[in-house]
């Protein structure tokens, strides 16, 4: 069989390029044409604070509602899973703790959607970054509102296995949200550098050494060592998380233990989420004002303190209407935490190091999320009293708020004293002039002219 000849392409208006018979040749020519076109056409980059930024914000709202809002509905399945597997409270608590920890620290599953959306949003918004973070956290509020209602509805008809199967299909919408997040153009022009000489031959690094270099490149351990504000904030948030997720996990079982109807118990979580829909943007607007720009870390500490004090009210009574009032007050503090947690981090570290700082921040927070519910479940098994769980939550939150507030205040005082010392030294250097011969220094005399008596 004679081989087909490859002649020049014959093109005409309205027709595709034609080649001699041979499917492989057609595919090869088409791929080459596409590659040539891609090389000639530069990729369009989106600009910050542009119209596409609002599309990215909408995608971030959806992705946060799916990822961060989902763990709050686990309390709906707590009693069902405990009865299904005949497990203790401590054993059942590992389910929400592992789920939440993986979302924050593992790079697996929902963590890809959560961290990438937060990082990209910081690059898309510059002037309205605080408002954008607050609106994005509103997606968590929507998730907290809708996930418990959907969970309760599906659990009655499909059971927990069928419900989780439906949830898997719902989470596929994160793929659409990720497709929306295009690269952002930066104002810095790319530098053209000559290729460095090839390095000398060295033995191949072991797997452990290569992993260590990768971790140092993508996690901000250098910022943790040298940036005191980042260290204080990371440790304070990590300590507060030991108590923060406990109401989301144990509020529904706590209400059902005190003979509150299952539908009403699930409604409590939805009340928290529905209130946050309106409170989080309001908190973002307040925190975004210039008057509060330098005080956002104190507002965050105050929100954590209020959150801890609110849990004491929940521990005092399990009446349904008392719990409704608790959820409303709890929503106020939770909205402040949700609207400011990532914005304060952006204020503390430079934006070019924010992705790596966020990575280490969420890894350490994930460790706290992993420990907190099983520790509370162990306390519940030993005491058989839900009130101690809320007391435990209040202790961690209140102590974390006091630690962050006092530490930030002392750091600010030290910074002000340093600036005053620098200003004083500069003033003395201006007044202290060198002599003409250069052998010594003399004070510049102050001359006063009397122009009127």
XYZ file of N, CA, C and O in Angstrom, residues 127-320:
776
model
N -8.830 47.217 46.879
C -9.485 48.343 47.564
C -10.644 47.882 48.432
O -10.874 48.434 49.494
N -11.379 46.880 48.007
C -12.549 46.394 48.753
C -12.287 45.008 49.333
O -13.167 44.164 49.382
N -11.089 44.788 49.793
C -10.720 43.448 50.251
C -11.480 43.041 51.511
O -11.910 41.894 51.645
N -11.660 43.988 52.443
C -12.370 43.655 53.684
C -13.819 43.291 53.387
O -14.358 42.309 53.899
N -14.471 44.105 52.542
C -15.859 43.816 52.175
C -15.966 42.502 51.416
O -16.904 41.724 51.629
N -14.996 42.222 50.553
C -15.033 40.974 49.793
C -14.898 39.762 50.708
O -15.598 38.760 50.537
N -14.012 39.848 51.692
C -13.873 38.737 52.643
C -15.145 38.531 53.457
O -15.534 37.395 53.744
N -15.783 39.655 53.824
C -17.019 39.533 54.593
C -18.135 38.922 53.747
O -18.899 38.070 54.216
N -18.241 39.357 52.488
C -19.265 38.784 51.608
C -18.976 37.319 51.298
O -19.901 36.506 51.179
N -17.691 36.985 51.166
C -17.348 35.582 50.909
C -17.709 34.703 52.101
O -18.184 33.577 51.932
N -17.474 35.228 53.308
C -17.838 34.444 54.491
C -19.346 34.303 54.641
O -19.814 33.446 55.400
N -20.109 35.130 53.916
C -21.561 34.964 53.919
C -21.955 33.617 53.315
O -23.020 33.070 53.616
N -21.078 33.067 52.444
C -21.348 31.736 51.915
C -21.372 30.681 53.003
O -22.155 29.729 52.936
N -20.508 30.861 54.019
C -20.541 29.942 55.158
C -21.890 30.036 55.866
O -22.456 29.021 56.291
N -22.409 31.258 55.982
C -23.721 31.443 56.616
C -24.824 30.748 55.832
O -25.719 30.122 56.417
N -24.763 30.879 54.513
C -25.753 30.175 53.692
C -25.637 28.666 53.867
O -26.644 27.952 53.942
N -24.401 28.178 53.931
C -24.219 26.746 54.140
C -24.730 26.283 55.488
O -25.365 25.228 55.592
N -24.453 27.087 56.539
C -24.941 26.726 57.867
C -26.465 26.740 57.911
O -27.087 25.963 58.648
N -27.088 27.610 57.115
C -28.550 27.682 57.089
C -29.166 26.506 56.345
O -30.143 25.899 56.807
N -28.600 26.163 55.193
C -29.245 25.188 54.314
C -28.827 23.745 54.598
O -29.640 22.830 54.443
N -27.572 23.518 54.986
C -27.115 22.149 55.203
C -27.923 21.408 56.265
O -28.310 20.245 56.043
N -28.212 22.001 57.436
C -29.010 21.237 58.425
C -30.407 20.904 57.947
O -30.911 19.795 58.196
N -31.067 21.861 57.258
C -32.415 21.574 56.759
C -32.400 20.476 55.714
O -33.242 19.562 55.730
N -31.433 20.552 54.789
C -31.323 19.505 53.772
C -30.944 18.166 54.401
O -31.459 17.108 53.999
N -30.095 18.199 55.396
C -29.671 16.956 56.059
C -30.836 16.285 56.765
O -31.035 15.070 56.678
N -31.633 17.080 57.475
C -32.774 16.519 58.195
C -33.798 15.939 57.230
O -34.367 14.860 57.470
N -34.008 16.609 56.097
C -34.985 16.147 55.104
C -34.523 14.845 54.447
O -35.304 13.882 54.306
N -33.251 14.794 54.038
C -32.745 13.597 53.372
C -32.556 12.444 54.345
O -32.712 11.273 53.962
N -32.207 12.742 55.587
C -31.978 11.680 56.561
C -33.246 10.882 56.838
O -33.196 9.663 57.036
N -34.391 11.549 56.824
C -35.653 10.858 57.082
C -36.045 9.930 55.941
O -36.660 8.881 56.165
N -35.684 10.275 54.708
C -36.099 9.484 53.553
C -35.038 8.500 53.079
O -35.375 7.386 52.628
N -33.762 8.874 53.138
C -32.710 8.064 52.548
C -31.771 7.435 53.564
O -30.971 6.570 53.191
N -31.835 7.860 54.821
C -30.861 7.378 55.785
C -29.540 8.115 55.627
O -29.346 8.885 54.688
N -28.603 7.851 56.526
C -27.357 8.623 56.461
C -26.484 8.199 55.291
O -25.757 9.024 54.724
N -26.557 6.950 54.863
C -25.753 6.517 53.723
C -26.243 7.151 52.421
O -25.451 7.662 51.623
N -27.547 7.119 52.186
C -28.086 7.754 50.995
C -27.902 9.263 51.005
O -27.672 9.885 49.957
N -27.970 9.872 52.191
C -27.766 11.313 52.299
C -26.352 11.702 51.914
O -26.124 12.675 51.179
N -25.369 10.939 52.373
C -23.982 11.237 52.020
C -23.724 11.025 50.535
O -22.886 11.711 49.941
N -24.439 10.094 49.927
C -24.295 9.895 48.485
C -24.797 11.119 47.717
O -24.175 11.559 46.734
N -25.908 11.684 48.141
C -26.417 12.907 47.516
C -25.456 14.065 47.750
O -25.209 14.895 46.854
N -24.877 14.140 48.945
C -23.922 15.205 49.250
C -22.716 15.158 48.318
O -22.173 16.200 47.935
N -22.286 13.952 47.948
C -21.163 13.836 47.019
C -21.460 14.478 45.680
O -20.577 15.115 45.079
N -22.688 14.325 45.183
C -23.056 15.003 43.941
C -23.129 16.509 44.091
O -22.777 17.252 43.173
N -23.570 16.983 45.252
C -23.650 18.422 45.482
C -22.257 19.054 45.484
O -22.041 20.149 44.955
N -21.287 18.357 46.033
C -19.936 18.899 46.124
C -19.243 19.015 44.771
O -18.211 19.679 44.668
N -19.775 18.385 43.744
C -19.182 18.521 42.416
C -19.294 19.938 41.874
O -18.585 20.290 40.924
N -20.168 20.753 42.456
C -20.261 22.142 42.014
C -18.998 22.935 42.325
O -18.793 24.022 41.759
N -18.158 22.427 43.211
C -16.875 23.096 43.467
C -16.000 23.119 42.226
O -15.162 24.021 42.074
N -16.163 22.141 41.326
C -15.385 22.135 40.085
C -15.728 23.340 39.217
O -14.850 23.955 38.601
N -17.005 23.707 39.181
C -17.415 24.882 38.408
C -16.843 26.143 39.030
O -16.374 27.049 38.323
N -16.861 26.220 40.333
C -16.305 27.394 41.012
C -14.810 27.525 40.743
O -14.295 28.637 40.568
N -14.107 26.410 40.700
C -12.682 26.469 40.411
C -12.389 26.907 38.991
O -11.376 27.574 38.735
N -13.256 26.538 38.040
C -13.040 26.952 36.653
C -13.194 28.448 36.462
O -12.649 29.020 35.509
N -13.924 29.111 37.335
C -14.146 30.553 37.232
C -12.910 31.352 37.642
O -12.689 32.467 37.175
N -12.076 30.801 38.496
C -10.958 31.543 39.089
C -9.774 31.566 38.138
O -8.882 30.721 38.164
N -9.740 32.586 37.266
C -8.672 32.760 36.291
C -7.471 33.438 36.921
O -7.574 34.033 37.992
N -6.311 33.381 36.271
C -5.139 34.096 36.799
C -5.361 35.597 36.810
O -6.098 36.156 35.995
N -4.695 36.264 37.747
C -4.830 37.709 37.935
C -3.565 38.386 37.449
O -2.449 37.928 37.748
N -3.724 39.480 36.707
C -2.574 40.254 36.245
C -1.993 41.049 37.398
O -2.719 41.608 38.217
N -0.675 41.110 37.461
C 0.017 41.893 38.475
C 0.682 43.091 37.831
O 0.932 43.124 36.631
N 0.950 44.095 38.656
C 1.565 45.329 38.158
C 3.064 45.217 37.973
O 3.701 46.110 37.446
N 3.645 44.106 38.431
C 5.090 43.919 38.328
C 5.407 43.228 37.018
O 4.857 42.160 36.718
N 6.280 43.834 36.196
C 6.652 43.251 34.921
C 7.592 42.073 35.144
O 8.438 42.099 36.039
N 7.451 41.055 34.361
C 8.338 39.894 34.549
C 9.768 40.247 34.216
O 10.053 40.918 33.226
N 10.680 39.801 35.050
C 12.090 40.082 34.854
C 12.698 39.043 33.925
O 12.371 37.872 33.965
N 13.608 39.517 33.066
C 14.326 38.630 32.163
C 15.732 38.453 32.707
O 16.503 39.416 32.823
N 16.057 37.278 33.067
C 17.359 36.979 33.637
C 18.056 35.919 32.791
O 17.421 35.087 32.144
N 19.362 36.025 32.788
C 20.137 35.031 32.092
C 20.101 33.707 32.846
O 19.986 33.670 34.063
N 20.205 32.664 32.094
C 20.169 31.348 32.721
C 21.419 31.160 33.567
O 22.535 31.416 33.098
N 21.298 30.744 34.815
C 22.472 30.538 35.654
C 23.260 29.337 35.169
O 22.739 28.457 34.484
N 24.535 29.303 35.487
C 25.333 28.141 35.078
C 24.829 26.887 35.761
O 24.258 26.938 36.843
N 25.010 25.763 35.111
C 24.518 24.520 35.716
C 25.221 24.240 37.031
O 26.431 24.458 37.158
N 24.478 23.813 38.035
C 25.091 23.540 39.336
C 26.003 22.333 39.253
O 25.845 21.477 38.384
N 26.962 22.272 40.156
C 27.834 21.089 40.162
C 27.048 19.847 40.521
O 26.029 19.884 41.191
N 27.571 18.748 40.051
C 26.891 17.483 40.293
C 26.920 17.141 41.765
O 27.962 17.137 42.403
N 25.712 16.917 42.315
C 25.582 16.555 43.714
C 24.761 15.290 43.805
O 23.959 14.985 42.910
N 24.906 14.545 44.845
C 24.088 13.334 44.983
C 22.611 13.676 45.075
O 22.228 14.732 45.576
N 21.780 12.816 44.554
C 20.335 13.038 44.548
C 19.826 13.056 45.985
O 20.190 12.215 46.803
N 18.977 14.085 46.275
C 18.431 14.212 47.610
C 17.488 13.046 47.907
O 16.781 12.558 47.023
N 17.488 12.648 49.144
C 16.570 11.615 49.545
C 15.143 12.111 49.568
O 14.871 13.314 49.464
N 14.221 11.203 49.675
C 12.799 11.567 49.684
C 12.472 12.452 50.869
O 11.724 13.422 50.734
N 13.062 12.150 52.025
C 12.772 12.940 53.223
C 13.300 14.360 53.092
O 12.624 15.325 53.468
N 14.522 14.513 52.524
C 15.088 15.846 52.343
C 14.283 16.653 51.329
O 14.066 17.860 51.505
N 13.848 16.011 50.247
C 13.043 16.707 49.249
C 11.712 17.167 49.834
O 11.243 18.278 49.564
N 11.100 16.330 50.642
C 9.847 16.721 51.297
C 10.072 17.892 52.244
O 9.246 18.800 52.337
N 11.210 17.874 52.946
C 11.510 18.984 53.844
C 11.680 20.289 53.109
O 11.188 21.336 53.551
N 12.362 20.276 51.954
C 12.506 21.498 51.167
C 11.168 21.984 50.631
O 10.892 23.190 50.585
N 10.312 21.068 50.212
C 8.991 21.451 49.714
C 8.151 22.089 50.807
O 7.471 23.095 50.585
N 8.219 21.532 52.014
C 7.456 22.093 53.128
C 7.956 23.484 53.476
O 7.171 24.411 53.712
N 9.274 23.681 53.481
C 9.812 24.999 53.785
C 9.446 26.019 52.731
O 9.308 27.209 53.027
N 9.266 25.582 51.474
C 8.930 26.512 50.405
C 7.467 26.914 50.435
O 7.116 28.049 50.098
N 6.582 26.014 50.829
C 5.151 26.287 50.762
C 4.519 26.629 52.103
O 3.362 27.064 52.132
N 5.200 26.436 53.203
C 4.681 26.790 54.515
C 5.587 27.839 55.139
O 6.810 27.714 55.104
N 4.977 28.863 55.729
C 5.714 30.049 56.168
C 6.306 29.854 57.559
O 5.957 30.563 58.503
N 7.235 28.914 57.686
C 7.891 28.740 58.976
C 8.810 29.908 59.295
O 9.040 30.217 60.465
N 9.361 30.563 58.257
C 10.209 31.726 58.513
C 9.396 32.886 59.070
O 9.859 33.621 59.949
N 8.161 33.056 58.580
C 7.290 34.102 59.132
C 6.908 33.763 60.562
O 6.834 34.635 61.428
N 6.682 32.492 60.835
C 6.333 32.083 62.193
C 7.476 32.372 63.172
O 7.236 32.718 64.337
N 8.717 32.277 62.684
C 9.862 32.544 63.557
C 10.118 34.033 63.749
O 10.451 34.465 64.852
N 9.954 34.829 62.710
C 10.400 36.210 62.758
C 9.269 37.228 62.922
O 9.525 38.356 63.344
N 8.043 36.875 62.573
C 6.917 37.794 62.691
C 6.169 37.485 63.990
O 5.436 36.492 64.086
N 6.360 38.345 64.986
C 5.740 38.094 66.292
C 4.221 38.184 66.218
O 3.505 37.414 66.874
N 3.699 39.130 65.441
C 2.247 39.254 65.309
C 1.613 38.020 64.700
O 0.557 37.563 65.156
N 2.268 37.455 63.685
C 1.756 36.225 63.076
C 1.814 35.062 64.058
O 0.894 34.225 64.109
N 2.863 35.019 64.854
C 2.988 33.941 65.840
C 1.906 34.052 66.908
O 1.283 33.050 67.286
N 1.656 35.260 67.384
C 0.610 35.467 68.399
C -0.756 35.113 67.836
O -1.568 34.424 68.480
N -1.020 35.575 66.628
C -2.335 35.345 66.033
C -2.566 33.859 65.757
O -3.654 33.323 66.019
N -1.562 33.180 65.236
C -1.704 31.759 64.927
C -1.932 30.932 66.184
O -2.823 30.074 66.235
N -1.144 31.189 67.215
C -1.307 30.441 68.460
C -2.637 30.767 69.140
O -3.293 29.883 69.700
N -3.060 32.046 69.086
C -4.329 32.424 69.694
C -5.518 31.787 69.007
O -6.433 31.265 69.665
N -5.517 31.786 67.676
C -6.620 31.167 66.933
C -6.609 29.660 67.132
O -7.663 29.021 67.281
N -5.423 29.071 67.162
C -5.326 27.627 67.380
C -5.887 27.244 68.750
O -6.597 26.233 68.887
N -5.590 28.045 69.769
C -6.115 27.772 71.103
C -7.632 27.965 71.156
O -8.351 27.192 71.812
N -8.144 28.978 70.469
C -9.590 29.231 70.482
C -10.362 28.143 69.751
O -11.504 27.839 70.101
N -9.746 27.529 68.745
C -10.434 26.487 67.978
C -10.649 25.233 68.815
O -11.534 24.417 68.512
N -9.897 25.075 69.884
C -10.165 23.969 70.792
C -11.556 24.057 71.418
O -12.087 23.058 71.908
N -12.159 25.255 71.405
C -13.511 25.417 71.934
C -14.528 25.896 70.931
O -15.737 25.744 71.151
N -14.075 26.448 69.789
C -15.021 27.059 68.852
C -15.965 26.071 68.183
O -17.164 26.345 68.069
N -15.534 24.892 67.684
C -16.473 24.019 66.959
C -17.389 23.200 67.839
O -18.271 22.511 67.315
N -17.235 23.249 69.142
C -18.021 22.366 70.003
C -19.520 22.630 69.956
O -20.308 21.681 69.919
N -19.989 23.907 69.953
C -21.444 24.101 69.845
C -22.029 23.552 68.555
O -23.170 23.051 68.550
N -21.295 23.610 67.451
C -21.819 23.098 66.184
C -21.980 21.584 66.217
O -22.852 21.031 65.551
N -21.128 20.906 66.993
C -21.177 19.449 67.047
C -22.177 18.963 68.092
O -22.926 18.009 67.856
N -22.215 19.633 69.251
C -22.965 19.100 70.389
C -24.256 19.860 70.696
O -24.973 19.455 71.616
N -24.568 20.930 69.972
C -25.795 21.669 70.290
C -27.038 20.842 70.006
O -27.971 20.797 70.823
N -27.087 20.187 68.845
C -28.262 19.376 68.503
C -28.414 18.183 69.445
O -29.516 17.943 69.977
N -27.376 17.376 69.728
C -27.549 16.305 70.723
C -27.907 16.830 72.108
O -28.667 16.178 72.842
N -27.379 17.991 72.465
C -27.688 18.590 73.763
C -29.169 18.940 73.864
O -29.832 18.654 74.877
N -29.720 19.526 72.795
C -31.139 19.870 72.802
C -32.009 18.618 72.795
O -33.028 18.540 73.500
N -31.612 17.619 72.010
C -32.409 16.393 71.957
C -32.340 15.615 73.276
O -33.301 14.936 73.634
N -31.209 15.708 73.978
C -31.113 15.062 75.291
C -32.122 15.651 76.270
O -32.649 14.932 77.144
N -32.430 16.945 76.111
C -33.387 17.622 76.984
C -34.770 17.722 76.340
O -35.496 18.691 76.543
N -35.095 16.717 75.515
C -36.455 16.508 74.993
C -36.925 17.631 74.075
O -38.112 17.958 74.041
N -36.009 18.196 73.319
C -36.381 19.120 72.259
C -36.602 18.309 70.991
O -35.854 17.364 70.702
N -37.646 18.647 70.231
C -37.971 17.899 69.022
C -36.801 17.940 68.034
O -36.023 18.891 67.993
N -36.671 16.859 67.235
C -35.557 16.772 66.293
C -35.577 17.905 65.276
O -34.525 18.454 64.925
N -36.768 18.242 64.770
C -36.864 19.338 63.810
C -36.465 20.666 64.445
O -35.773 21.477 63.829
N -36.899 20.902 65.667
C -36.537 22.131 66.352
C -35.043 22.171 66.675
O -34.408 23.231 66.597
N -34.483 21.016 67.028
C -33.048 20.972 67.305
C -32.232 21.288 66.056
O -31.232 22.020 66.121
N -32.642 20.757 64.895
C -31.949 21.086 63.645
C -32.153 22.543 63.269
O -31.285 23.158 62.632
N -33.306 23.117 63.660
C -33.580 24.515 63.345
C -32.631 25.462 64.071
O -32.367 26.576 63.593
N -32.090 25.038 65.205
C -31.185 25.904 65.964
C -29.937 26.245 65.148
O -29.492 27.403 65.123
N -29.369 25.262 64.476
C -28.191 25.512 63.644
C -28.555 26.418 62.466
O -27.791 27.312 62.083
N -29.740 26.217 61.897
C -30.170 27.062 60.787
C -30.391 28.500 61.228
O -30.185 29.433 60.449
N -30.827 28.704 62.458
C -30.994 30.070 62.979
C -29.646 30.780 63.030
O -29.530 31.957 62.665
N -28.612 30.070 63.457
C -27.267 30.655 63.484
C -26.828 31.048 62.074
O -26.312 32.150 61.842
N -27.041 30.148 61.118
C -26.632 30.454 59.752
C -27.438 31.568 59.125
O -26.883 32.449 58.446
N -28.757 31.583 59.335
C -29.598 32.620 58.738
C -29.256 33.991 59.307
O -29.253 34.995 58.570
N -28.969 34.076 60.588
C -28.593 35.357 61.176
C -27.263 35.852 60.625
O -27.080 37.053 60.399
N -26.339 34.928 60.375
C -25.032 35.316 59.847
C -25.092 35.846 58.422
O -24.182 36.552 57.984
N -26.144 35.481 57.679
C -26.276 36.006 56.322
C -26.319 37.525 56.329
O -25.748 38.197 55.454
N -26.962 38.111 57.297
C -27.071 39.571 57.379
C -25.989 40.187 58.271
O -25.585 41.331 58.052
N -25.537 39.444 59.258
C -24.586 40.015 60.206
C -23.170 40.052 59.660
O -22.404 40.972 59.971
N -22.775 39.086 58.853
C -21.392 39.062 58.360
C -21.091 40.220 57.415
O -20.039 40.858 57.561
N -21.937 40.526 56.434
C -21.645 41.719 55.630
C -21.631 43.000 56.458
O -20.823 43.907 56.196
N -22.502 43.091 57.454
C -22.494 44.269 58.322
C -21.175 44.359 59.097
O -20.588 45.444 59.226
N -20.703 43.221 59.606
C -19.414 43.221 60.298
C -18.281 43.593 59.352
O -17.336 44.295 59.741
N -18.363 43.154 58.101
C -17.343 43.523 57.133
C -17.351 45.001 56.800
O -16.297 45.623 56.636
N -18.538 45.598 56.706
C -18.627 47.036 56.440
C -18.053 47.850 57.592
O -17.357 48.851 57.385
N -18.342 47.428 58.815
C -17.811 48.149 59.981
C -16.295 48.008 60.053
O -15.568 48.986 60.263
N -15.799 46.796 59.862
C -14.356 46.575 59.960
C -13.602 47.186 58.784
O -12.396 47.440 58.897
N -14.290 47.430 57.668
C -13.628 48.000 56.508
C -13.452 49.499 56.545
O -12.759 50.055 55.685
N -14.027 50.168 57.520
C -13.861 51.610 57.626
C -12.436 51.952 58.056
O -11.770 51.207 58.752
N -11.973 53.122 57.604
C -10.596 53.513 57.900
C -10.357 53.675 59.395
O -9.248 53.441 59.878
N -11.388 54.076 60.115
C -11.210 54.282 61.550
C -10.888 52.980 62.273
O -10.240 52.988 63.328
N -11.309 51.847 61.717
C -11.073 50.555 62.360
C -9.949 49.773 61.699
O -9.716 48.622 62.069
N -9.249 50.365 60.742
C -8.229 49.619 59.992
C -7.124 49.102 60.902
O -6.661 47.969 60.753
N -6.682 49.920 61.847
C -5.606 49.513 62.742
C -6.100 48.790 63.989
O -5.283 48.394 64.829
N -7.412 48.620 64.113
C -7.984 47.991 65.313
C -8.712 46.695 64.991
O -9.443 46.184 65.835
N -8.532 46.155 63.779
C -9.279 44.955 63.403
C -8.890 43.757 64.257
O -9.725 42.908 64.567
N -7.632 43.665 64.643
C -7.223 42.533 65.476
C -7.858 42.598 66.856
O -8.155 41.553 67.461
N -8.126 43.819 67.349
C -8.814 43.938 68.637
C -10.305 43.606 68.489
O -10.903 43.028 69.404
N -10.891 43.961 67.358
C -12.283 43.586 67.113
C -12.423 42.070 67.023
O -13.408 41.489 67.510
N -11.442 41.420 66.421
C -11.483 39.959 66.348
C -11.369 39.349 67.740
O -12.096 38.394 68.068
N -10.474 39.871 68.563
C -10.339 39.367 69.935
C -11.622 39.577 70.727
O -12.034 38.715 71.512
N -12.284 40.720 70.506
C -13.547 40.988 71.195
C -14.635 40.016 70.752
O -15.446 39.555 71.571
N -14.663 39.685 69.454
C -15.650 38.719 68.963
C -15.412 37.336 69.564
O -16.363 36.631 69.924
N -14.155 36.933 69.702
C -13.844 35.637 70.320
C -14.251 35.636 71.788
O -14.789 34.647 72.312
N -14.030 36.758 72.479
C -14.418 36.856 73.882
C -15.932 36.754 74.043
O -16.429 36.033 74.926
N -16.681 37.454 73.200
C -18.141 37.380 73.256
C -18.639 35.985 72.935
O -19.606 35.498 73.545
N -17.977 35.307 72.024
C -18.364 33.941 71.680
C -18.202 33.008 72.867
O -19.040 32.131 73.119
N -17.116 33.183 73.616
C -16.906 32.343 74.785
C -17.896 32.627 75.899
O -18.383 31.704 76.564
N -18.218 33.907 76.109
C -19.179 34.251 77.154
C -20.576 33.764 76.820
O -21.354 33.405 77.718
N -20.912 33.721 75.533
C -22.250 33.277 75.125
C -22.476 31.811 75.453
O -23.592 31.408 75.815
N -21.447 30.992 75.359
C -21.611 29.571 75.637
C -21.975 29.290 77.091
O -22.558 28.244 77.396
N -21.653 30.218 77.968
C -22.064 30.053 79.366
C -23.574 30.114 79.507
O -24.158 29.454 80.363
N -24.226 30.922 78.661
C -25.687 31.001 78.690
C -26.299 29.684 78.244
O -27.287 29.198 78.819
N -25.720 29.090 77.222
C -26.241 27.814 76.728
C -26.105 26.719 77.779
O -26.965 25.842 77.885
N -25.030 26.770 78.554
C -24.827 25.748 79.584
C -25.788 25.901 80.749
O -26.028 24.943 81.492
N -26.366 27.105 80.914
C -27.240 27.350 82.060
C -28.620 26.737 81.889
O -29.240 26.306 82.861
N -29.136 26.683 80.647
C -30.496 26.192 80.430
C -30.588 25.540 79.066
O -29.917 25.962 78.110
N -31.450 24.510 78.965
C -31.677 23.799 77.704
C -33.086 24.002 77.179
O -33.533 23.249 76.307
N -33.801 25.013 77.699
C -35.127 25.323 77.170
C -35.000 25.798 75.723
O -34.037 26.490 75.356
N -35.975 25.437 74.896
C -35.867 25.735 73.465
C -35.754 27.224 73.207
O -34.914 27.662 72.397
